[in-house]
């Protein structure tokens, strides 16, 4: 599923899966099946769906703590993602990571990072490794507009630009960093313009239009693969839900949220497909059912899964067999 | 910089504080910090709060809820996501005559500002030959227990206590949360205040007048004769619970709440050691190189011949805190661990 | 001496003092009177001379580890600066700071910072304090072009811009960060253009022309004082000497250095003043003699000064009288 | 990530290393690190060096001098001044299958990259449930003694040793400097290597074949029976000098060089304690919360009943390191301090 996707229905299928999956996660959170912080991507699905559809299997993805969708879209199984949120040993991070730390080596999905901006240097390094090894691969790094104020953004983009590394920086501009509106966190609110100051191609795209995102991402990825160096893509989108499950949303007007919901990327795309043919009620119901099945299966899997053995708490602090492993480390009370 | 001092002491003075909260009151730890900030802002116009989402959002853990509406955006100042710059700006503002309170959402993020804290805030006064003091207070949430995993759950307060030039305090009770801030603001040097996330909802009494709490003396939270349990911050409740269980078991445990991790109150610590001759230190920090190691070493140096048993430590397992509830619970100090360690110290067997 | 200076001879006098002072420091280093790292400003004097001449007494200055000139120009006495490099108790930092950590409260000279980029957040905070207290003062922050790659630059300039703080950011672009040429450290080598991406006025000036620098700085300072928010000034200059006393200079051609020496800011200004009248051999000799006297006096003062009492080692770790002071801290072996 | 492992071990294998340096040799500590890097680069094309001025400049302390000319700008990679990004890029490159050596000029600057080191490098393997190991080596200069003052002179290696998920080594001899890098590169997890600035010009012998040195065992540098002096890195010479003076004074001191600060070699430490029953720890870190505190605490826990005197510590004074020579000398451990502490431990009087 990581080869470029032209099939429009497939794009819809993916967005639907992500949407329904997260809606279920919110329910499971209120049922206390999922704990910790939970950040959902509802409203922003077109961004990751479009961008990731432009990647090859061999490419790499670095995301944030709002990455359930990115993981699923990258091919991490719904079972292992859901099991991870349940804290099960069958989870993609063996229950150690949770919602904010989803990882999958086979999908080249490098997380899952709960430090805002923390993934940017990583992406630069992954791309550097490819360049040094002469591999023609692309690394995509997702981050929010709030992350652009962090020093890591500045240092990382400059490094990628000076070294002309194959990185696609994708800024998910949903206008808020928790409760902080873009204009209160960035002196330059035109983020593509800001990024172009690093002398790299920087484009903006309507993040609520999955095809626009996919098309732009394909162009950027192709350019990067052809050796044109790092690119920056700002996707203009909006977070329909609270930042996390603890957010009273005192910082924005209900009207503003309602306004943006008029541009729901899934409703919009469904409407478009209906108008232009190719989608009817039957097909849509089919997609919804497929999503429902995948999610039900994932939940059942998570419910039935085991927890990691507590005796294995200290595993993976160091690599298995390392002379630095447990015993020596473990401080018995 | 002497000019700065007298007014700087203002917020600490009983009278001023008394004005605002005359009677004793029961409140949550969260409210106590908020009230302390409100008092300080009212008492001295050089005091202001800055940090990520302290304003419009109300604080990521709701500590500053309502202050934005009361004091406005200039004094309850939302910052961009730029930990190094806004902590450094706090240092600069302090040098410029203000009394900034900088909030860092979570201790893990403070690592992004560590250069400013260690290389500038802690060193400035000395590097300048005594010319530039930095009356800055940095508040941050610390600790595990909420399944926030490996980038939101650590306890670095003991680690920070290694740095000369700063003070490190960890209020464990509502009264301390209420009373330490004014004293911290009155201190001419940088003070780091660590608030354990697990304590925000705890409630307790604040004495009439919300008396200021000093930044150097430990508190004996429970008197005992058989063993001394030394702890601070988030593990005080755990330790007091252990003391109850031990009492039921016929072991009289004294509980010392350090309150300040830098400087450490050696006098109170050694006093309790000399009285009980047995010690267990309870610390949510990772064991190796934790503040509990420093305390053990000091007891070795100052009270070696008073010890009837080796000083024991109950710390967090040396692992990035995992998400899964059972693993996280396994990683941090539990009441049973403390009880077992105390039993072993007293009876030679857990 | 911190009120705006129009007197051209005065500008020359200041540059000469800085040049001769540092030439003497280099000699004293080889005589091992001065130790540690020593970074001289030789060739760059026109920048700090021009900028600082535009400040009022009440303004603040934040500099780097290459700050002997900035300190002298700000009015820190040659005696206390030299004594500091000797590590004497009479030094401006009581011998605790040395060459990289010169401080002076009365001159509002906030150092002296050996962390590249470390002074930028400080300057933002000083300006914030002025804004909050309604004081119409300007804070000038000096840093090298290499510092612009640090995250602290990015975070600090954005913060100053978002909050519209009275800061003048002065980038001393001498083309190298130790051995790293600008083009190898910045993807955008037009630094004023780069800074303008923060939506603040950003200008470039010939850093070898003291009057051009002074004029531009005056305009910037006036604008900032009038409430126009932070400004950025790139001064194009060159470091004639090695980065520090340990630099083999393997990274640049002798010819390039020779070429730049043709534009020595002092020779150029002397020539200009001769041509346009106002300076003759007699007056020049007088200035040289004045500088020589000040320096000789400073060296004599440093030589005759006492060292700090070793018993006072732990003083100023905390403020005098703090309950966190020594005894409790001091660990006897 | 298993695929990575076998080849990753290559550079460590004797044979490979032997190829390049057959005979025993005398060289400086600086040359030893350089030779070790050269070998590693030749042995495995996934190895590369990156950092500020490691290339054209030759390294701020000349360690990489000449490697740029030999291996070129791709593998001896100069970075912009962006500590957080290039350390993070080292982590990413390691995840991408490379074996990066990242050089940070001075330990104080590493604080700018601490978030990447602690929140990512150290936690990645665990957070990912064992999927992503980070075979990264970070080298940096540490320590005082060159009058570089408060932002260039600290010793944070013991502080770093608090962090689970990383190894911390501090080669004190030329042979260790030569032999530890290959082992560090062969290790699948992050290794921080601390090079004391005062050691670069010291010279010593490297055995034939420059044998790799493991990353966990301490070395007994001098046998003794009356007291055990435990140290590492820059204070090994100081401590050996103290042992000579003590010998002249009739006190037989054993000297243990920790080599690895994380993990600590408890076995060797306790072995020496059990033999001598008296201990002085010499550590250039600030006293409170130093690695010496951890060692003292472990001796308390593991060998309490073997002790004839309390474990003593000789550490740096808790002050930002001052510039003035006499003050700096006063701030760091001196031979006399060690001798005095040892005499007190043995005779009850310095
Ligand atoms: C370094 C750091 N600072 C602060 C936080 C707390 N935090 C988590 S998400 C968030 C907002 C980030 O906003 P943005 O980058 O726009 O991403 P979004 O959440 O909008 O997707 C903040 C401040 C953090 N996790 N890491
Ligand atoms: C954070 C940090 N990284 C590295 C260094 C080492 N260092 C000292 S000066 C310098 C070069 C700085 O270049 P630039 O900013 O252009 O200033 P210049 O020396 O040219 O005046 C470096 C890398 C440091 N002091 N601080
Ligand atoms: Mg956002
Ligand atoms: Mg420069």
Short mmCIF file of C-alpha atoms and ligand atoms in Angstrom, two decimals, chain A residues 145 174 176-177, ligand 3:
data_model
loop_
_atom_site.label_atom_id
_atom_site.label_comp_id
_atom_site.label_asym_id
_atom_site.label_seq_id
_atom_site.Cartn_x
_atom_site.Cartn_y
_atom_site.Cartn_z
CA UNK A 145 3.13 24.79 12.68
CA UNK A 174 -3.83 23.50 11.84
CA UNK A 176 -3.06 26.18 16.75
CA UNK A 177 -0.35 24.78 18.96
MG1 LIG E 3 -0.74 23.04 15.22
#
